[in-house]
mmCIF file of C-alpha atoms in Angstrom:
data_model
loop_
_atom_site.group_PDB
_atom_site.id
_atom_site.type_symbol
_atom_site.label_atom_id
_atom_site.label_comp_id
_atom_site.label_asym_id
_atom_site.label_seq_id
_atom_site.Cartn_x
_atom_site.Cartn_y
_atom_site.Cartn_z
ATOM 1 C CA UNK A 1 22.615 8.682 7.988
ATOM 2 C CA UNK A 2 21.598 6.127 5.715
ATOM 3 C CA UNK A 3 18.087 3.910 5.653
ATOM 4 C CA UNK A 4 17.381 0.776 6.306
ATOM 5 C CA UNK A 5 14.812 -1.382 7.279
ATOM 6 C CA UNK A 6 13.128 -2.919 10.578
ATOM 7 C CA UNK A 7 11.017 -5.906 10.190
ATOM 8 C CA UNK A 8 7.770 -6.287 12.725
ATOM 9 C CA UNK A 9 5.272 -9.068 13.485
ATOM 10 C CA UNK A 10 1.876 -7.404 13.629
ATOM 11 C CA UNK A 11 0.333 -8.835 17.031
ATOM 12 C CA UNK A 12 -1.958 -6.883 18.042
ATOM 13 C CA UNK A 13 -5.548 -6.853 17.698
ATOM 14 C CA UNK A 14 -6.390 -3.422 15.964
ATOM 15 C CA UNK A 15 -4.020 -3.385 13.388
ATOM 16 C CA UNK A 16 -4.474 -6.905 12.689
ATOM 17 C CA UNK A 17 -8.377 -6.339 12.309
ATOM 18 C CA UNK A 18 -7.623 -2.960 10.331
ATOM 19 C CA UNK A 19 -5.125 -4.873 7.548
ATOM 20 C CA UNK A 20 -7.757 -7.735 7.170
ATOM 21 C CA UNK A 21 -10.653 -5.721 7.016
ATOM 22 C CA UNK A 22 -8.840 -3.435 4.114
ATOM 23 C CA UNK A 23 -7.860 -6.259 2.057
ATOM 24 C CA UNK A 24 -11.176 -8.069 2.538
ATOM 25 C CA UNK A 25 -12.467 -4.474 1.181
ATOM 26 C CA UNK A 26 -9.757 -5.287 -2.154
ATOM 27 C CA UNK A 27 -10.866 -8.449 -3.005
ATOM 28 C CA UNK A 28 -14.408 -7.865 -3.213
ATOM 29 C CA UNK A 29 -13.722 -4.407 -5.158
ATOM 30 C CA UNK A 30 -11.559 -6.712 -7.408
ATOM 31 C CA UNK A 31 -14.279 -9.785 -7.522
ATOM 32 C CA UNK A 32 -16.727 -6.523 -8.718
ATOM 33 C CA UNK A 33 -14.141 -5.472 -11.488
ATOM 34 C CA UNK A 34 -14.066 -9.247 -12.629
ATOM 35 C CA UNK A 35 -17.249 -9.812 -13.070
ATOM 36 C CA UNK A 36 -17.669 -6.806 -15.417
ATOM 37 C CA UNK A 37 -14.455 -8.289 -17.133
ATOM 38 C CA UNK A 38 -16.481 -11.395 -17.991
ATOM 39 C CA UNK A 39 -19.771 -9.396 -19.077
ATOM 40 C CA UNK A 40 -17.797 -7.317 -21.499
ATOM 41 C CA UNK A 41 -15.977 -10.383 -22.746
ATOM 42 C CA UNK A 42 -12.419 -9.264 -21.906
ATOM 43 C CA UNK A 43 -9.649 -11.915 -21.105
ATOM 44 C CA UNK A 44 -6.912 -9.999 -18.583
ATOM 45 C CA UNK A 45 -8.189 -7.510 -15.686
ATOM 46 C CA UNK A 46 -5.738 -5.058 -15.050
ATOM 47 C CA UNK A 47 -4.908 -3.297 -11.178
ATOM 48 C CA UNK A 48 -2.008 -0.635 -10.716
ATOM 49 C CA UNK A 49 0.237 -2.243 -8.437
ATOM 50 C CA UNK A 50 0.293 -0.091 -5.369
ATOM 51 C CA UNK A 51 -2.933 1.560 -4.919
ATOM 52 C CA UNK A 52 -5.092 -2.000 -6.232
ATOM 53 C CA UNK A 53 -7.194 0.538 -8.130
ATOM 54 C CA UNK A 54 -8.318 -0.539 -11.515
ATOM 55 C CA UNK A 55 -6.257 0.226 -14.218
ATOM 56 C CA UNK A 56 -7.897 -1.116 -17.399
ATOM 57 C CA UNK A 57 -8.691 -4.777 -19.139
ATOM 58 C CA UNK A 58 -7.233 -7.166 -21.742
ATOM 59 C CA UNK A 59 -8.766 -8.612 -24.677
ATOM 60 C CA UNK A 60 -7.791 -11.248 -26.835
ATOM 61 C CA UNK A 61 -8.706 -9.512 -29.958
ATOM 62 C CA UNK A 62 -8.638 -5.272 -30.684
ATOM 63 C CA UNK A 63 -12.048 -4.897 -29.324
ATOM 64 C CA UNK A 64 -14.511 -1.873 -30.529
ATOM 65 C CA UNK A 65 -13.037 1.400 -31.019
ATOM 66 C CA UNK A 66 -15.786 3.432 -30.466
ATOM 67 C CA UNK A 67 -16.232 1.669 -26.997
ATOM 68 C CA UNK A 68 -12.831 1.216 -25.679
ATOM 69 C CA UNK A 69 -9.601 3.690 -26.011
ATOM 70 C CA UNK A 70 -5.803 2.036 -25.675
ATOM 71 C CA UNK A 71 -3.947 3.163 -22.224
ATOM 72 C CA UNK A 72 -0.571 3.888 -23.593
ATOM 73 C CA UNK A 73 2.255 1.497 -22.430
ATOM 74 C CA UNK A 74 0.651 -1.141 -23.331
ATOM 75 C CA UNK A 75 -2.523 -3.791 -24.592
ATOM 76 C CA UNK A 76 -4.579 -2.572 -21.731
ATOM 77 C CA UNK A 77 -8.240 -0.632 -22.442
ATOM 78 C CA UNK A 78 -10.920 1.434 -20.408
ATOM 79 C CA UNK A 79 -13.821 2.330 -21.217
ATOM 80 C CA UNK A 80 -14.496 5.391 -23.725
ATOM 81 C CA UNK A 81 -16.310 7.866 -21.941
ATOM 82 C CA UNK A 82 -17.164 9.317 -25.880
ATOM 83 C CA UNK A 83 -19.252 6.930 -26.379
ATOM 84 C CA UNK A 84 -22.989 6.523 -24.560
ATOM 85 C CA UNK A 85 -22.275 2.725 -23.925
ATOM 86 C CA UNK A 86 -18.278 3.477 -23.192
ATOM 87 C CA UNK A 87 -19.419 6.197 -20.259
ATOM 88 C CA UNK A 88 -22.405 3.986 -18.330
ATOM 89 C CA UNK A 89 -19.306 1.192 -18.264
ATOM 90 C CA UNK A 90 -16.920 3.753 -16.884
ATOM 91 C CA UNK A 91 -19.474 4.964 -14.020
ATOM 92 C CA UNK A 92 -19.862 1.614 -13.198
ATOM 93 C CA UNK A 93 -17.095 0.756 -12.506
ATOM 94 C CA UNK A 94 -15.321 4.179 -10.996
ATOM 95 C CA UNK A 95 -19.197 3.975 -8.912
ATOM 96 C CA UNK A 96 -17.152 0.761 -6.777
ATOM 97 C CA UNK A 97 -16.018 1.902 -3.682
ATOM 98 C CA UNK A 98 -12.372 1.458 -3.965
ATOM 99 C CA UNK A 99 -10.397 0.611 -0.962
ATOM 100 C CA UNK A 100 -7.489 2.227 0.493
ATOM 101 C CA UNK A 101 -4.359 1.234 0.432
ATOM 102 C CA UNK A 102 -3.586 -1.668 2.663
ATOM 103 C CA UNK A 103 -0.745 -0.384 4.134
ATOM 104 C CA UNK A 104 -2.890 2.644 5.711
ATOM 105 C CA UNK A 105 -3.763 0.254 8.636
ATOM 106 C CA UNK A 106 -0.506 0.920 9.804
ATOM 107 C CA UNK A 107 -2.147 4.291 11.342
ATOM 108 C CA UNK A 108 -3.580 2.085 13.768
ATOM 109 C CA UNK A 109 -0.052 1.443 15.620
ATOM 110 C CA UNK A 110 0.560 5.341 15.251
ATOM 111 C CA UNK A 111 2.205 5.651 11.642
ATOM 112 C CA UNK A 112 0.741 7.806 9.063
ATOM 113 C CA UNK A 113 1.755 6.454 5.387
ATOM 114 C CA UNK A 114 1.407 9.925 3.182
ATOM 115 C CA UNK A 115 2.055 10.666 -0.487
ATOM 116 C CA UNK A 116 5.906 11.029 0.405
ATOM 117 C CA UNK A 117 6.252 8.176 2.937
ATOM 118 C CA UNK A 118 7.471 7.695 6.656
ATOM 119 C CA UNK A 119 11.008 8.934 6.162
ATOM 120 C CA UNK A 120 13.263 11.033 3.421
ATOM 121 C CA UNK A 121 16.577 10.562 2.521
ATOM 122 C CA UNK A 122 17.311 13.917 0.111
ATOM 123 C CA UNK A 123 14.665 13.732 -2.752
ATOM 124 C CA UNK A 124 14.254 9.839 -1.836
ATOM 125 C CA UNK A 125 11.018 9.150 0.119
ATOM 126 C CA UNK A 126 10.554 5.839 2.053
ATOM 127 C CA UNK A 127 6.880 4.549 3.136
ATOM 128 C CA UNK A 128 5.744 1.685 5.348
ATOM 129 C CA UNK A 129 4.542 -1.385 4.091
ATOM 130 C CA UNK A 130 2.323 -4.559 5.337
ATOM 131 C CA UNK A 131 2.975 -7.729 3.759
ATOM 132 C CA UNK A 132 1.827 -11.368 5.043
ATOM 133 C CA UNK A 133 -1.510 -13.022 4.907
ATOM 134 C CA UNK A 134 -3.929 -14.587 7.472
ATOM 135 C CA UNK A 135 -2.976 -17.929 7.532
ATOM 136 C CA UNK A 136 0.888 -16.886 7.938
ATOM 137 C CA UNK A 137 0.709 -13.465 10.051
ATOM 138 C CA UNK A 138 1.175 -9.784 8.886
ATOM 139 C CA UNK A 139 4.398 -8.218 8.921
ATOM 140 C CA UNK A 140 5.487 -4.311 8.799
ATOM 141 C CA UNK A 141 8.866 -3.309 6.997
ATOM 142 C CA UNK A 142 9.398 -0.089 8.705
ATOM 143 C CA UNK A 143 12.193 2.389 7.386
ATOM 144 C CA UNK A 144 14.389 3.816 9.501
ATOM 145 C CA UNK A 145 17.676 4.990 10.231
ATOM 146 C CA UNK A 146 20.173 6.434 13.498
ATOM 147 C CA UNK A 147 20.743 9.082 14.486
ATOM 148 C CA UNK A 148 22.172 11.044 17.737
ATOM 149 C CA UNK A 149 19.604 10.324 20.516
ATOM 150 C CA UNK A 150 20.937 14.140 21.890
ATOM 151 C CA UNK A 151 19.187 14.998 18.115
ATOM 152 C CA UNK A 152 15.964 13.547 18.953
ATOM 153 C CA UNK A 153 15.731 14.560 22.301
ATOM 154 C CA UNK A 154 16.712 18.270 21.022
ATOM 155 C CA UNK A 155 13.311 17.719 18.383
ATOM 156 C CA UNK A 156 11.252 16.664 20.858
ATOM 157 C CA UNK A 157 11.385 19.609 23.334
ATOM 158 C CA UNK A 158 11.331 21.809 20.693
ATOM 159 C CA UNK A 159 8.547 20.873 18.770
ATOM 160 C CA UNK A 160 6.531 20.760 23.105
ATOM 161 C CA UNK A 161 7.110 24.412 22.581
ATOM 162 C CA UNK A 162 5.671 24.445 19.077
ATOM 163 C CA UNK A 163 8.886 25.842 17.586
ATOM 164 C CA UNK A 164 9.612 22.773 15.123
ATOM 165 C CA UNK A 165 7.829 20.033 13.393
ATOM 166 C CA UNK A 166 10.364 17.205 10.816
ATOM 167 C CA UNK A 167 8.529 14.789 9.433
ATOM 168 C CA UNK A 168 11.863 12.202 9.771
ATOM 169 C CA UNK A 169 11.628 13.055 13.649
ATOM 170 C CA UNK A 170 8.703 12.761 14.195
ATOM 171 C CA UNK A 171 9.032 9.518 12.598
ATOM 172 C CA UNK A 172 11.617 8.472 14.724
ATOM 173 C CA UNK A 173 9.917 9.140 17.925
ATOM 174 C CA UNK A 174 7.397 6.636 17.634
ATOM 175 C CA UNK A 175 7.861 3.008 18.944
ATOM 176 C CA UNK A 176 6.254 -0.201 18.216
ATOM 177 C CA UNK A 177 2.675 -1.521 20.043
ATOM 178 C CA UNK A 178 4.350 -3.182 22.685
ATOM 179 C CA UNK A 179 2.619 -6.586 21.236
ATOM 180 C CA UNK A 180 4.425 -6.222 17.856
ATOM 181 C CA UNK A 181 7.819 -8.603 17.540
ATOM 182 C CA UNK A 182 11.039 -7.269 16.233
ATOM 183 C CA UNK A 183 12.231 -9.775 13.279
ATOM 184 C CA UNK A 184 15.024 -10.612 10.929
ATOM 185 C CA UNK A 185 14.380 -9.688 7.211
ATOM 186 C CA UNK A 186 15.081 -13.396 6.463
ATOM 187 C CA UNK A 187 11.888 -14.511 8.713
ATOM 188 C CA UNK A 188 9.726 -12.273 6.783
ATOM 189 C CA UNK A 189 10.919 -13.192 3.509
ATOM 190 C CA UNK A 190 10.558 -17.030 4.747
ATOM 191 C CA UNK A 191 6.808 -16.474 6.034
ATOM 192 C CA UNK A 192 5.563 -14.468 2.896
ATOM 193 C CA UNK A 193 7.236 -16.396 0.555
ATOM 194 C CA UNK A 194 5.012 -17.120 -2.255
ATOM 195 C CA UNK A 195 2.561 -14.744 -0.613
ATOM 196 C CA UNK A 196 0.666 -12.245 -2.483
ATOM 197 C CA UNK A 197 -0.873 -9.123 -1.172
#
């Protein structure tokens, strides 16, 4: 049973609402972080990649030691929490609310994105994303893969007498919001195309 992917067209309303209001949420957390980037002079404002939290800034020159510590891997620094000055920076900014991931709005259309994904594959994990923007739609990229409808059907009466519970079952068990559009991977990659999230 190998993975692969199916490609949706968010339609309806609640997810739709849910994915803008979350990355409405991320760009004013990350207009917050900026504007502390330009008070403490720093050139580059760092964000890890998947959870959009903040993960340090850049400077042009070494900046103060005694105010800022090097994150490893790289020319990126955060605020020393040694240091009286260092530490009221730091609360500041870990004082922003930070959002949630934007792919969490897929819970609205019944999928739960956890720390190990939608769907395993042996030690692999696979989660659900969102990708898209407003002026071009939202899209889900939903793993999946087949498997013997007798299987499923199996799953689902036993976990209605609370024998079983599989987390890749359960995952294939639920269907799409009836307003969502099954698409080609190609339509998605046309629409998002020098799109980022």
């Amino acid at each position: 049973m190998s993975v692969y992917y199916r490609y949706f067209k968010v339609l309806d309303a609640a997810t739709t609402q849910a994915i803008e209001s979350l990355v409405d949420q991320r760009n004013q957390y990350q207009q917050s972080i900026h504007e502390i980037s330009k008070a403490v002079g720093a050139s580059d404002t760092y964000f890890y990649d998947r959870a959009h939290g903040f993960a340090g800034f850049g400077f042009s020159e070494t900046p103060d030691k005694t105010l800022w510590r090097k994150i490893k891997g790289g020319d990126i620094f955060y605020p020393k929490k040694s240091s009286k000055a260092g530490k009221a920076l730091a609360n500041r900014i870990e004082a922003l609310s930070r959002p949630k991931s934007v792919h969490t709005a897929l819970s609205t259309a019944g999928i739960e994105t956890g720390p190990f994904g939608v769907l395993m594959d042996g030690l692999r994990c696979y989660s659900a994303t969102v990708c898209g923007s407003q002026k071009k739609g939202w899209f889900a990229v939903i793993p999946w893969m087949d498997i013997d409808p007798r299987l499923l059907e199996e799953y689902r009466a036993e976990r209605a007498s609370g024998i079983s519970g599989n987390g890749n079952y359960e995952h294939l068990l639920w269907t799409p919001p009836e307003e969502w559009v099954e698409v080609k991977k190609w339509e998605v990659e046309r629409a998002i195309e020098g799109v980022e999230l």
